[in-house]
Structures are given as structure tokens and as C-alpha cells.
Amino acid sequence: MPSSRQLLAALAAAAVPAVEGAMGPAFSTGPVASNSFIREATSTLILPKAPTGSSGDLSLWVGMGTSKGDLIQSIADNWQSSNWAIFAYTLLSTSATTQMPVQSDSTTAYPGDQITMHYKYDDSTGNYTQYVSINGNLVHTLSTSDGHALGFGSAVECAETNCGVVPAHTWINTVITMDVADPNYINTLGKGQGVTGDMVTGDGGKTWTVSKISIPGYDFSSGKIVTASSSSTTSTTTKTSTTSTKTTTTTATTSTATGTAAHWAQCGGKTPCLSPTREAC
Ligand SMILES: *[C@@H]1O[C@H](CO)[C@@H](O)[C@H](O)[C@H]1NC(C)=O
């Protein structure tokens, strides 16, 4: 997946083939305890409006990095449109430094639509199957052989750095189900700047849920989150009241360094974190 600029700089000497991509703020977890893996995960994206000022390829997704170095990641993709293209997608690891994309057909969806990305391990095949639904209607499936999923997280990904301003958005009803309970999984949680969401378990760490993950708006041109907030100022002496809306920006801090949750959730556990080769639809 796209590396941070710092990481790209650090890797330049190693001549890693890397697309000049960028990542916005993320919710990341992983890796799981060594005696377990993620059997099943699901999350539902409420599609925001299309990015503004984008001339690039912007993807919103939740992904799972696996023991084979694959990345399972159904995608909501925007490319010079007011709508979104929805499809199932896996980056299959083909060597220590290369990955090959496999994907389903794509279906158009619109701001406000609910996109459910559901991943499930199938014991009979040893594959994971992606089930992608729009407003509860299954539209795509994809089965890939990936080993065992070791991390899970969200992403705001630009294939380059030209994706403009991506609106704030939410992922709801996230459920991560372990093979065997991992009570310490909470300690792997990483949240980028401005990201909120509480991960809880009611069964000792076998099932983890996050009712709502909120991802702030993000400006790819500045590399900063965008938070619109209202504040009202009332003056009792002049008996007038004014309301102002201010926009604040702060730098997102998603890290993809080896061993971090982001590394497992957004990079497929690859060392180094690879950039994608996905083409615009
Ligand atoms: C398992 O995944 C591989 C790709 O990694 C695919 O070729 C194969 O058809 C899948 N098996 C099933 C039963 O879908």
C-alpha cells in the first residue's frame, strides 16, 4: 500500500518499486496473537460525497493483511465522478516485493448508500470469501487463498496525491471475529489523527466490535485532516449573537512502519509496506 512520505524516502535507497501514493487517517488493528487469526470481519461504510478537487483515484476500504502477505480489501473507488465504484479486491502476494491484484466486477453506488464489506474464512477451501453488499443487497463475491488474516483496518487511499479533499465518513457495525480469543487485541489498536471509535469485546476477546468508526475529512494536497466545527459567540452587552464556522487542519499520523497495526491492516503485513498497482476504473 502507499507508504508514508517518510517511509518512501527511507526506502528509496532500496529501490523498492513504489507508486507515489498517499494514505489518509485510518483505524488499524493487528497483528493478532500468534495462536489465532481473524476468521471473519465485517464493516459497513456510509458513502460520503465524492472528494472535491480530485483528479485522482481515491479508495475507501477496510482490509485484512494476511500471513501470506496478501491484502483482502473490498473497495469503494472514486475517479473523476460524483459516484462510487464498488468491488471486491485482493492483492495477492507473488514474491517478497510484488503483488498481483484480483478483483470482481464493479457496481455503481451513490453518496448515502451503505456498503458492507464482509470477509469470511472458509474451512473447506482454506480461502477467504469477500461478500460486498450495497444497502443490504449482495452485489459481488471474491474467493482468494491468502493464508490467515492477521490484522484489520480502514483506509483512505489515493493512488497518487491528487485526490483533493475527501469528506468525513463513518464505518458502522464493525465486527472482527477471532479463531480463538485474543484478549489483548485491544492493545494493537491504532487510530490516526481525528479518528474515533471504541473497540470492545463481550466474550473475552473472541469477538471484537466497533459500533461506529468516524474518519475525519482529509486534504491530500496539504496532507492534513479537515475538521469543520461550529462555535457561537454571544455578546450580552450588544445583544447580538454571531455564529462562525471555522475550519481547522491538523496533520494525520497514520504510520505504516513494520510491526504497527497499520502495517498489518493496510500493508498486508508486507516488509516493506508495498504500494498498490491498482488502476483507475
Ligand atoms: C481460492 O482462491 C484462489 C485464488 O487465490 C482461486 O483461484 C480459487 O478458485 C479459490 N477457490 C475457491 C473454491 O473459490
PDB file of C-alpha atoms and ligand atoms in Angstrom:
ATOM      1  CA  MET A   1       0.000   0.000   0.000  1.00  0.00           C
ATOM      2  CA  PRO A   2       1.143   3.572  -0.362  1.00  0.00           C
ATOM      3  CA  SER A   3       3.839   4.321   2.092  1.00  0.00           C
ATOM      4  CA  SER A   4       4.192   7.485   4.067  1.00  0.00           C
ATOM      5  CA  ARG A   5       6.495  10.006   2.512  1.00  0.00           C
ATOM      6  CA  GLN A   6       8.966   9.384   5.277  1.00  0.00           C
ATOM      7  CA  LEU A   7       8.927   5.687   4.564  1.00  0.00           C
ATOM      8  CA  LEU A   8       9.259   6.257   0.829  1.00  0.00           C
ATOM      9  CA  ALA A   9      12.292   8.389   1.490  1.00  0.00           C
ATOM     10  CA  ALA A  10      13.753   5.760   3.752  1.00  0.00           C
ATOM     11  CA  LEU A  11      13.151   3.079   1.159  1.00  0.00           C
ATOM     12  CA  ALA A  12      14.403   4.996  -1.844  1.00  0.00           C
ATOM     13  CA  ALA A  13      17.873   3.567  -1.457  1.00  0.00           C
ATOM     14  CA  ALA A  14      16.448   0.047  -1.519  1.00  0.00           C
ATOM     15  CA  ALA A  15      14.917   0.689  -4.948  1.00  0.00           C
ATOM     16  CA  VAL A  16      11.510  -0.622  -3.960  1.00  0.00           C
ATOM     17  CA  PRO A  17       9.024  -0.195  -6.800  1.00  0.00           C
ATOM     18  CA  ALA A  18       6.579   2.196  -5.198  1.00  0.00           C
ATOM     19  CA  VAL A  19       3.729   4.208  -6.600  1.00  0.00           C
ATOM     20  CA  GLU A  20       3.706   7.760  -5.338  1.00  0.00           C
ATOM     21  CA  GLY A  21       0.554   7.190  -3.309  1.00  0.00           C
ATOM     22  CA  ALA A  22      -0.777   8.573  -0.089  1.00  0.00           C
ATOM     23  CA  MET A  23      -2.893   7.460   2.837  1.00  0.00           C
ATOM     24  CA  GLY A  24      -5.273   9.496   4.962  1.00  0.00           C
ATOM     25  CA  PRO A  25      -6.237   8.814   8.568  1.00  0.00           C
ATOM     26  CA  ALA A  26      -7.008   5.201   9.497  1.00  0.00           C
ATOM     27  CA  PHE A  27      -8.411   2.907  12.162  1.00  0.00           C
ATOM     28  CA  SER A  28      -5.994  -0.018  12.448  1.00  0.00           C
ATOM     29  CA  THR A  29      -5.690  -3.241  14.439  1.00  0.00           C
ATOM     30  CA  GLY A  30      -3.241  -6.126  14.451  1.00  0.00           C
ATOM     31  CA  PRO A  31      -1.433  -8.373  14.466  1.00  0.00           C
ATOM     32  CA  VAL A  32      -3.496 -10.976  16.328  1.00  0.00           C
ATOM     33  CA  ALA A  33      -1.926 -13.275  18.919  1.00  0.00           C
ATOM     34  CA  SER A  34       0.304 -15.910  17.329  1.00  0.00           C
ATOM     35  CA  ASN A  35      -2.109 -18.752  18.208  1.00  0.00           C
ATOM     36  CA  SER A  36      -5.064 -17.088  16.478  1.00  0.00           C
ATOM     37  CA  PHE A  37      -6.210 -15.382  13.291  1.00  0.00           C
ATOM     38  CA  ILE A  38      -9.172 -13.365  12.052  1.00  0.00           C
ATOM     39  CA  ARG A  39     -11.862 -15.764  10.866  1.00  0.00           C
ATOM     40  CA  GLU A  40     -14.387 -13.182   9.867  1.00  0.00           C
ATOM     41  CA  ALA A  41     -14.719  -9.428   9.684  1.00  0.00           C
ATOM     42  CA  THR A  42     -17.426  -7.088   8.531  1.00  0.00           C
ATOM     43  CA  SER A  43     -17.921  -3.351   8.402  1.00  0.00           C
ATOM     44  CA  THR A  44     -20.366  -1.022   6.663  1.00  0.00           C
ATOM     45  CA  LEU A  45     -19.288   2.224   5.046  1.00  0.00           C
ATOM     46  CA  ILE A  46     -21.803   5.028   4.732  1.00  0.00           C
ATOM     47  CA  LEU A  47     -20.641   6.508   1.451  1.00  0.00           C
ATOM     48  CA  PRO A  48     -19.736  10.182   1.702  1.00  0.00           C
ATOM     49  CA  LYS A  49     -19.986  12.602  -1.177  1.00  0.00           C
ATOM     50  CA  ALA A  50     -17.248  12.369  -3.753  1.00  0.00           C
ATOM     51  CA  PRO A  51     -13.991  14.152  -2.962  1.00  0.00           C
ATOM     52  CA  THR A  52     -13.798  17.785  -4.046  1.00  0.00           C
ATOM     53  CA  GLY A  53     -10.949  18.981  -6.220  1.00  0.00           C
ATOM     54  CA  SER A  54      -9.830  15.467  -7.046  1.00  0.00           C
ATOM     55  CA  SER A  55      -8.272  14.457 -10.341  1.00  0.00           C
ATOM     56  CA  GLY A  56      -7.079  11.153  -8.939  1.00  0.00           C
ATOM     57  CA  ASP A  57      -8.085   7.653  -7.901  1.00  0.00           C
ATOM     58  CA  LEU A  58      -9.434   7.613  -4.352  1.00  0.00           C
ATOM     59  CA  SER A  59     -10.324   4.424  -2.489  1.00  0.00           C
ATOM     60  CA  LEU A  60     -12.107   3.861   0.792  1.00  0.00           C
ATOM     61  CA  TRP A  61     -11.763   0.356   2.158  1.00  0.00           C
ATOM     62  CA  VAL A  62     -11.360  -1.928   5.141  1.00  0.00           C
ATOM     63  CA  GLY A  63      -8.659  -4.519   4.686  1.00  0.00           C
ATOM     64  CA  MET A  64      -7.030  -7.538   6.245  1.00  0.00           C
ATOM     65  CA  GLY A  65      -3.346  -8.273   5.899  1.00  0.00           C
ATOM     66  CA  THR A  66      -2.588 -11.977   5.875  1.00  0.00           C
ATOM     67  CA  SER A  67       0.160 -14.438   6.746  1.00  0.00           C
ATOM     68  CA  LYS A  68       0.910 -14.834   3.012  1.00  0.00           C
ATOM     69  CA  GLY A  69       1.381 -11.107   2.589  1.00  0.00           C
ATOM     70  CA  ASP A  70      -1.941 -10.721   0.776  1.00  0.00           C
ATOM     71  CA  LEU A  71      -4.294  -7.837   1.358  1.00  0.00           C
ATOM     72  CA  ILE A  72      -8.031  -8.565   1.304  1.00  0.00           C
ATOM     73  CA  GLN A  73      -9.741  -5.255   0.642  1.00  0.00           C
ATOM     74  CA  SER A  74     -13.140  -4.673  -0.884  1.00  0.00           C
ATOM     75  CA  ILE A  75     -13.141  -1.157  -2.265  1.00  0.00           C
ATOM     76  CA  ALA A  76     -15.303   1.916  -2.766  1.00  0.00           C
ATOM     77  CA  ASP A  77     -13.474   3.768  -5.519  1.00  0.00           C
ATOM     78  CA  ASN A  78     -13.911   7.298  -6.847  1.00  0.00           C
ATOM     79  CA  TRP A  79     -12.324   8.510 -10.023  1.00  0.00           C
ATOM     80  CA  GLN A  80     -13.494  11.794 -11.554  1.00  0.00           C
ATOM     81  CA  SER A  81     -17.136  11.104 -10.780  1.00  0.00           C
ATOM     82  CA  SER A  82     -19.781  12.158  -8.290  1.00  0.00           C
ATOM     83  CA  ASN A  83     -20.439   8.474  -7.627  1.00  0.00           C
ATOM     84  CA  TRP A  84     -18.526   5.443  -6.405  1.00  0.00           C
ATOM     85  CA  ALA A  85     -17.482   2.124  -7.939  1.00  0.00           C
ATOM     86  CA  ILE A  86     -17.879  -0.829  -5.559  1.00  0.00           C
ATOM     87  CA  PHE A  87     -15.957  -4.082  -5.996  1.00  0.00           C
ATOM     88  CA  ALA A  88     -14.205  -6.934  -4.212  1.00  0.00           C
ATOM     89  CA  TYR A  89     -10.424  -6.925  -4.467  1.00  0.00           C
ATOM     90  CA  THR A  90      -7.395  -8.844  -3.222  1.00  0.00           C
ATOM     91  CA  LEU A  91      -3.733  -8.038  -3.644  1.00  0.00           C
ATOM     92  CA  LEU A  92      -2.152 -11.486  -3.907  1.00  0.00           C
ATOM     93  CA  SER A  93       1.464 -11.693  -2.865  1.00  0.00           C
ATOM     94  CA  THR A  94       3.571 -13.028  -5.714  1.00  0.00           C
ATOM     95  CA  SER A  95       7.004 -12.516  -4.181  1.00  0.00           C
ATOM     96  CA  ALA A  96       8.596 -10.720  -1.270  1.00  0.00           C
ATOM     97  CA  THR A  97       8.304  -7.448  -3.163  1.00  0.00           C
ATOM     98  CA  THR A  98       5.455  -7.901  -5.638  1.00  0.00           C
ATOM     99  CA  GLN A  99       1.674  -8.286  -5.521  1.00  0.00           C
ATOM    100  CA  MET A 100      -0.940  -9.089  -8.156  1.00  0.00           C
ATOM    101  CA  PRO A 101      -4.477  -7.682  -8.000  1.00  0.00           C
ATOM    102  CA  VAL A 102      -7.547  -9.881  -8.399  1.00  0.00           C
ATOM    103  CA  GLN A 103     -10.935  -8.239  -8.479  1.00  0.00           C
ATOM    104  CA  SER A 104     -14.625  -8.703  -9.118  1.00  0.00           C
ATOM    105  CA  ASP A 105     -16.833  -6.715 -11.440  1.00  0.00           C
ATOM    106  CA  SER A 106     -17.847  -3.307 -10.191  1.00  0.00           C
ATOM    107  CA  THR A 107     -21.205  -1.727  -9.322  1.00  0.00           C
ATOM    108  CA  THR A 108     -22.018   1.980  -9.087  1.00  0.00           C
ATOM    109  CA  ALA A 109     -23.168   3.337  -5.729  1.00  0.00           C
ATOM    110  CA  TYR A 110     -24.113   6.798  -4.518  1.00  0.00           C
ATOM    111  CA  PRO A 111     -23.466   9.058  -1.535  1.00  0.00           C
ATOM    112  CA  GLY A 112     -25.544   7.835   1.412  1.00  0.00           C
ATOM    113  CA  ASP A 113     -25.539   4.219   0.242  1.00  0.00           C
ATOM    114  CA  GLN A 114     -24.389   1.663   2.802  1.00  0.00           C
ATOM    115  CA  ILE A 115     -21.573  -0.547   1.564  1.00  0.00           C
ATOM    116  CA  THR A 116     -20.991  -3.702   3.605  1.00  0.00           C
ATOM    117  CA  MET A 117     -17.600  -5.370   3.201  1.00  0.00           C
ATOM    118  CA  HIS A 118     -17.769  -8.840   4.770  1.00  0.00           C
ATOM    119  CA  TYR A 119     -14.809 -11.226   4.776  1.00  0.00           C
ATOM    120  CA  LYS A 120     -15.096 -14.844   5.903  1.00  0.00           C
ATOM    121  CA  TYR A 121     -12.652 -17.719   6.141  1.00  0.00           C
ATOM    122  CA  ASP A 122     -13.944 -20.928   4.556  1.00  0.00           C
ATOM    123  CA  ASP A 123     -12.593 -24.042   6.275  1.00  0.00           C
ATOM    124  CA  SER A 124     -13.481 -26.293   3.349  1.00  0.00           C
ATOM    125  CA  THR A 125     -11.337 -24.367   0.852  1.00  0.00           C
ATOM    126  CA  GLY A 126      -8.910 -22.501   3.105  1.00  0.00           C
ATOM    127  CA  ASN A 127      -9.865 -19.369   1.142  1.00  0.00           C
ATOM    128  CA  TYR A 128     -11.358 -16.135   2.343  1.00  0.00           C
ATOM    129  CA  THR A 129     -14.525 -15.028   0.595  1.00  0.00           C
ATOM    130  CA  GLN A 130     -15.431 -11.374   0.262  1.00  0.00           C
ATOM    131  CA  TYR A 131     -19.140 -10.552   0.251  1.00  0.00           C
ATOM    132  CA  VAL A 132     -19.829  -6.991  -0.872  1.00  0.00           C
ATOM    133  CA  SER A 133     -23.317  -5.573  -0.424  1.00  0.00           C
ATOM    134  CA  ILE A 134     -24.964  -2.268  -1.282  1.00  0.00           C
ATOM    135  CA  ASN A 135     -27.833  -1.359   1.050  1.00  0.00           C
ATOM    136  CA  GLY A 136     -28.057  -4.990   2.133  1.00  0.00           C
ATOM    137  CA  ASN A 137     -28.109  -6.454  -1.383  1.00  0.00           C
ATOM    138  CA  LEU A 138     -25.178  -8.726  -2.197  1.00  0.00           C
ATOM    139  CA  VAL A 139     -23.505  -7.475  -5.386  1.00  0.00           C
ATOM    140  CA  HIS A 140     -20.065  -9.126  -5.515  1.00  0.00           C
ATOM    141  CA  THR A 141     -18.123 -12.044  -4.084  1.00  0.00           C
ATOM    142  CA  LEU A 142     -14.471 -12.971  -4.473  1.00  0.00           C
ATOM    143  CA  SER A 143     -12.664 -16.020  -3.086  1.00  0.00           C
ATOM    144  CA  THR A 144      -8.879 -15.935  -2.676  1.00  0.00           C
ATOM    145  CA  SER A 145      -6.280 -18.123  -0.996  1.00  0.00           C
ATOM    146  CA  ASP A 146      -4.465 -15.866   1.427  1.00  0.00           C
ATOM    147  CA  GLY A 147      -3.321 -17.843   4.448  1.00  0.00           C
ATOM    148  CA  HIS A 148      -4.637 -16.394   7.689  1.00  0.00           C
ATOM    149  CA  ALA A 149      -5.730 -12.804   8.287  1.00  0.00           C
ATOM    150  CA  LEU A 150      -3.648 -11.123  10.995  1.00  0.00           C
ATOM    151  CA  GLY A 151      -4.878  -7.531  11.048  1.00  0.00           C
ATOM    152  CA  PHE A 152      -7.875  -5.390  10.142  1.00  0.00           C
ATOM    153  CA  GLY A 153      -8.289  -1.706   9.484  1.00  0.00           C
ATOM    154  CA  SER A 154      -9.720   1.101   7.394  1.00  0.00           C
ATOM    155  CA  ALA A 155      -8.028   3.214   4.757  1.00  0.00           C
ATOM    156  CA  VAL A 156      -8.386   6.440   2.817  1.00  0.00           C
ATOM    157  CA  GLU A 157      -6.051   5.840  -0.090  1.00  0.00           C
ATOM    158  CA  CYS A 158      -5.050   7.985  -3.025  1.00  0.00           C
ATOM    159  CA  ALA A 159      -3.194   6.269  -5.847  1.00  0.00           C
ATOM    160  CA  GLU A 160      -1.142   9.441  -6.162  1.00  0.00           C
ATOM    161  CA  THR A 161      -1.540  12.607  -4.105  1.00  0.00           C
ATOM    162  CA  ASN A 162      -4.157  14.308  -6.299  1.00  0.00           C
ATOM    163  CA  CYS A 163      -7.393  13.232  -4.582  1.00  0.00           C
ATOM    164  CA  GLY A 164      -8.394  16.651  -3.270  1.00  0.00           C
ATOM    165  CA  VAL A 165     -10.459  16.826  -0.105  1.00  0.00           C
ATOM    166  CA  VAL A 166     -12.176  13.628   0.996  1.00  0.00           C
ATOM    167  CA  PRO A 167     -15.261  14.236   3.159  1.00  0.00           C
ATOM    168  CA  ALA A 168     -15.513  12.871   6.676  1.00  0.00           C
ATOM    169  CA  HIS A 169     -17.242   9.481   6.749  1.00  0.00           C
ATOM    170  CA  THR A 170     -18.196   6.616   9.044  1.00  0.00           C
ATOM    171  CA  TRP A 171     -17.896   2.854   9.177  1.00  0.00           C
ATOM    172  CA  ILE A 172     -20.628   1.236  11.287  1.00  0.00           C
ATOM    173  CA  ASN A 173     -21.310  -2.192  12.799  1.00  0.00           C
ATOM    174  CA  THR A 174     -17.732  -3.424  12.580  1.00  0.00           C
ATOM    175  CA  VAL A 175     -17.252  -6.965  13.887  1.00  0.00           C
ATOM    176  CA  ILE A 176     -13.919  -8.818  13.973  1.00  0.00           C
ATOM    177  CA  THR A 177     -14.147 -12.498  14.905  1.00  0.00           C
ATOM    178  CA  MET A 178     -11.037 -14.391  16.007  1.00  0.00           C
ATOM    179  CA  ASP A 179     -10.328 -18.089  15.585  1.00  0.00           C
ATOM    180  CA  VAL A 180      -9.517 -18.307  19.294  1.00  0.00           C
ATOM    181  CA  ALA A 181      -9.942 -15.479  21.767  1.00  0.00           C
ATOM    182  CA  ASP A 182      -7.252 -12.807  21.786  1.00  0.00           C
ATOM    183  CA  PRO A 183      -7.977 -10.795  24.938  1.00  0.00           C
ATOM    184  CA  ASN A 184      -5.021  -8.496  24.283  1.00  0.00           C
ATOM    185  CA  TYR A 185      -6.106  -7.500  20.780  1.00  0.00           C
ATOM    186  CA  ILE A 186      -7.260  -4.174  22.189  1.00  0.00           C
ATOM    187  CA  ASN A 187      -3.603  -3.306  22.730  1.00  0.00           C
ATOM    188  CA  THR A 188      -2.963  -3.387  18.973  1.00  0.00           C
ATOM    189  CA  LEU A 189      -5.488  -0.647  18.227  1.00  0.00           C
ATOM    190  CA  GLY A 190      -4.109   2.369  16.384  1.00  0.00           C
ATOM    191  CA  LYS A 191      -6.081   5.445  15.370  1.00  0.00           C
ATOM    192  CA  GLY A 192      -4.923   8.205  13.049  1.00  0.00           C
ATOM    193  CA  GLN A 193      -5.365  11.856  13.894  1.00  0.00           C
ATOM    194  CA  GLY A 194      -9.035  12.709  14.392  1.00  0.00           C
ATOM    195  CA  VAL A 195     -10.216   9.105  14.076  1.00  0.00           C
ATOM    196  CA  THR A 196     -12.670   7.905  16.745  1.00  0.00           C
ATOM    197  CA  GLY A 197     -14.166   4.510  17.561  1.00  0.00           C
ATOM    198  CA  ASP A 198     -14.120   2.218  20.586  1.00  0.00           C
ATOM    199  CA  MET A 199     -13.335  -1.462  20.130  1.00  0.00           C
ATOM    200  CA  VAL A 200     -14.944  -3.695  22.745  1.00  0.00           C
ATOM    201  CA  THR A 201     -15.385  -7.401  23.443  1.00  0.00           C
ATOM    202  CA  GLY A 202     -18.099  -9.145  25.426  1.00  0.00           C
ATOM    203  CA  ASP A 203     -16.669 -12.641  25.218  1.00  0.00           C
ATOM    204  CA  GLY A 204     -13.090 -12.386  26.390  1.00  0.00           C
ATOM    205  CA  GLY A 205     -11.599 -11.387  23.068  1.00  0.00           C
ATOM    206  CA  LYS A 206     -13.086 -13.792  20.525  1.00  0.00           C
ATOM    207  CA  THR A 207     -15.409 -11.184  19.069  1.00  0.00           C
ATOM    208  CA  TRP A 208     -14.482  -7.510  18.853  1.00  0.00           C
ATOM    209  CA  THR A 209     -16.983  -4.875  17.857  1.00  0.00           C
ATOM    210  CA  VAL A 210     -16.835  -1.187  16.997  1.00  0.00           C
ATOM    211  CA  SER A 211     -20.273   0.364  16.682  1.00  0.00           C
ATOM    212  CA  LYS A 212     -19.027   3.441  14.846  1.00  0.00           C
ATOM    213  CA  ILE A 213     -15.676   4.444  13.390  1.00  0.00           C
ATOM    214  CA  SER A 214     -15.526   8.105  12.411  1.00  0.00           C
ATOM    215  CA  ILE A 215     -12.884   9.164   9.904  1.00  0.00           C
ATOM    216  CA  PRO A 216     -12.304  12.910   9.601  1.00  0.00           C
ATOM    217  CA  GLY A 217     -12.171  14.765   6.328  1.00  0.00           C
ATOM    218  CA  TYR A 218      -8.745  14.718   4.734  1.00  0.00           C
ATOM    219  CA  ASP A 219      -6.987  17.054   2.324  1.00  0.00           C
ATOM    220  CA  PHE A 220      -4.475  15.188   0.195  1.00  0.00           C
ATOM    221  CA  SER A 221      -2.902  18.381  -1.098  1.00  0.00           C
ATOM    222  CA  SER A 222      -1.895  19.542   2.378  1.00  0.00           C
ATOM    223  CA  GLY A 223      -1.692  16.104   3.995  1.00  0.00           C
ATOM    224  CA  LYS A 224      -3.904  17.293   6.821  1.00  0.00           C
ATOM    225  CA  ILE A 225      -7.248  16.363   8.293  1.00  0.00           C
ATOM    226  CA  VAL A 226     -10.079  18.832   7.849  1.00  0.00           C
ATOM    227  CA  THR A 227     -12.462  19.378  10.726  1.00  0.00           C
ATOM    228  CA  ALA A 228     -15.419  21.694  10.311  1.00  0.00           C
ATOM    229  CA  SER A 229     -16.686  22.837  13.674  1.00  0.00           C
ATOM    230  CA  SER A 230     -19.189  25.419  14.784  1.00  0.00           C
ATOM    231  CA  SER A 231     -18.718  27.800  17.616  1.00  0.00           C
ATOM    232  CA  SER A 232     -21.058  30.519  18.686  1.00  0.00           C
ATOM    233  CA  THR A 233     -20.142  33.720  20.372  1.00  0.00           C
ATOM    234  CA  THR A 234     -22.762  35.764  22.177  1.00  0.00           C
ATOM    235  CA  SER A 235     -22.255  39.275  23.391  1.00  0.00           C
ATOM    236  CA  THR A 236     -24.633  40.258  26.173  1.00  0.00           C
ATOM    237  CA  THR A 237     -23.617  43.899  26.093  1.00  0.00           C
ATOM    238  CA  THR A 238     -24.549  44.445  22.479  1.00  0.00           C
ATOM    239  CA  LYS A 239     -27.343  41.860  22.431  1.00  0.00           C
ATOM    240  CA  THR A 240     -26.149  40.463  19.137  1.00  0.00           C
ATOM    241  CA  SER A 241     -25.055  36.964  18.512  1.00  0.00           C
ATOM    242  CA  THR A 242     -22.856  35.616  15.802  1.00  0.00           C
ATOM    243  CA  THR A 243     -22.152  32.115  14.737  1.00  0.00           C
ATOM    244  CA  SER A 244     -18.979  31.293  12.931  1.00  0.00           C
ATOM    245  CA  THR A 245     -17.793  28.132  11.322  1.00  0.00           C
ATOM    246  CA  LYS A 246     -14.127  27.567  11.353  1.00  0.00           C
ATOM    247  CA  THR A 247     -12.043  25.021   9.606  1.00  0.00           C
ATOM    248  CA  THR A 248      -9.075  23.591  11.377  1.00  0.00           C
ATOM    249  CA  THR A 249      -6.423  21.389   9.942  1.00  0.00           C
ATOM    250  CA  THR A 250      -4.012  19.080  11.646  1.00  0.00           C
ATOM    251  CA  THR A 251      -1.547  16.586  10.343  1.00  0.00           C
ATOM    252  CA  ALA A 252      -2.686  12.974  10.171  1.00  0.00           C
ATOM    253  CA  THR A 253      -0.340  10.499  11.760  1.00  0.00           C
ATOM    254  CA  THR A 254      -1.068   7.167  10.126  1.00  0.00           C
ATOM    255  CA  SER A 255       2.050   5.091  10.406  1.00  0.00           C
ATOM    256  CA  THR A 256       2.897   2.118   8.241  1.00  0.00           C
ATOM    257  CA  ALA A 257       6.137   1.189   9.961  1.00  0.00           C
ATOM    258  CA  THR A 258       6.862  -2.519  10.292  1.00  0.00           C
ATOM    259  CA  GLY A 259       5.062  -4.140  13.207  1.00  0.00           C
ATOM    260  CA  THR A 260       2.473  -1.404  13.688  1.00  0.00           C
ATOM    261  CA  ALA A 261      -1.250  -2.042  13.432  1.00  0.00           C
ATOM    262  CA  ALA A 262      -1.329  -0.017  10.230  1.00  0.00           C
ATOM    263  CA  HIS A 263       1.373  -2.239   8.818  1.00  0.00           C
ATOM    264  CA  TRP A 264      -0.882  -5.269   9.314  1.00  0.00           C
ATOM    265  CA  ALA A 265      -4.148  -3.625   8.389  1.00  0.00           C
ATOM    266  CA  GLN A 266      -3.121  -1.540   5.387  1.00  0.00           C
ATOM    267  CA  CYS A 267       0.068  -3.172   4.107  1.00  0.00           C
ATOM    268  CA  GLY A 268      -0.803  -6.843   4.205  1.00  0.00           C
ATOM    269  CA  GLY A 269       1.988  -7.369   6.718  1.00  0.00           C
ATOM    270  CA  LYS A 270       4.482  -6.789   3.929  1.00  0.00           C
ATOM    271  CA  THR A 271       8.005  -5.673   4.724  1.00  0.00           C
ATOM    272  CA  PRO A 272       8.455  -3.106   3.398  1.00  0.00           C
ATOM    273  CA  CYS A 273       4.945  -1.742   3.047  1.00  0.00           C
ATOM    274  CA  LEU A 274       4.222  -2.003  -0.685  1.00  0.00           C
ATOM    275  CA  SER A 275       2.352   0.405  -2.822  1.00  0.00           C
ATOM    276  CA  PRO A 276      -0.585  -0.855  -4.866  1.00  0.00           C
ATOM    277  CA  THR A 277      -0.664  -1.125  -8.612  1.00  0.00           C
ATOM    278  CA  ARG A 278      -4.391  -0.688  -8.919  1.00  0.00           C
ATOM    279  CA  GLU A 279      -5.526   1.186 -11.985  1.00  0.00           C
ATOM    280  CA  ALA A 280      -8.324   3.659 -12.090  1.00  0.00           C
ATOM    281  CA  CYS A 281     -11.587   2.038 -13.130  1.00  0.00           C
TER     282      CYS A 281
HETATM  283  C1  LIG B   1      -9.306 -19.970  -3.814  1.00  0.00           C
HETATM  284  O1  LIG B   1      -8.550 -18.817  -4.215  1.00  0.00           O
HETATM  285  C2  LIG B   1      -7.852 -18.966  -5.450  1.00  0.00           C
HETATM  286  C3  LIG B   1      -7.116 -17.653  -5.711  1.00  0.00           C
HETATM  287  O2  LIG B   1      -6.230 -17.356  -4.675  1.00  0.00           O
HETATM  288  C4  LIG B   1      -8.820 -19.238  -6.555  1.00  0.00           C
HETATM  289  O3  LIG B   1      -8.104 -19.454  -7.772  1.00  0.00           O
HETATM  290  C5  LIG B   1      -9.660 -20.464  -6.232  1.00  0.00           C
HETATM  291  O4  LIG B   1     -10.650 -20.627  -7.230  1.00  0.00           O
HETATM  292  C6  LIG B   1     -10.338 -20.255  -4.888  1.00  0.00           C
HETATM  293  N1  LIG B   1     -11.106 -21.455  -4.531  1.00  0.00           N
HETATM  294  C7  LIG B   1     -12.435 -21.454  -4.491  1.00  0.00           C
HETATM  295  C8  LIG B   1     -13.064 -22.745  -4.084  1.00  0.00           C
HETATM  296  O5  LIG B   1     -13.115 -20.478  -4.757  1.00  0.00           O
END
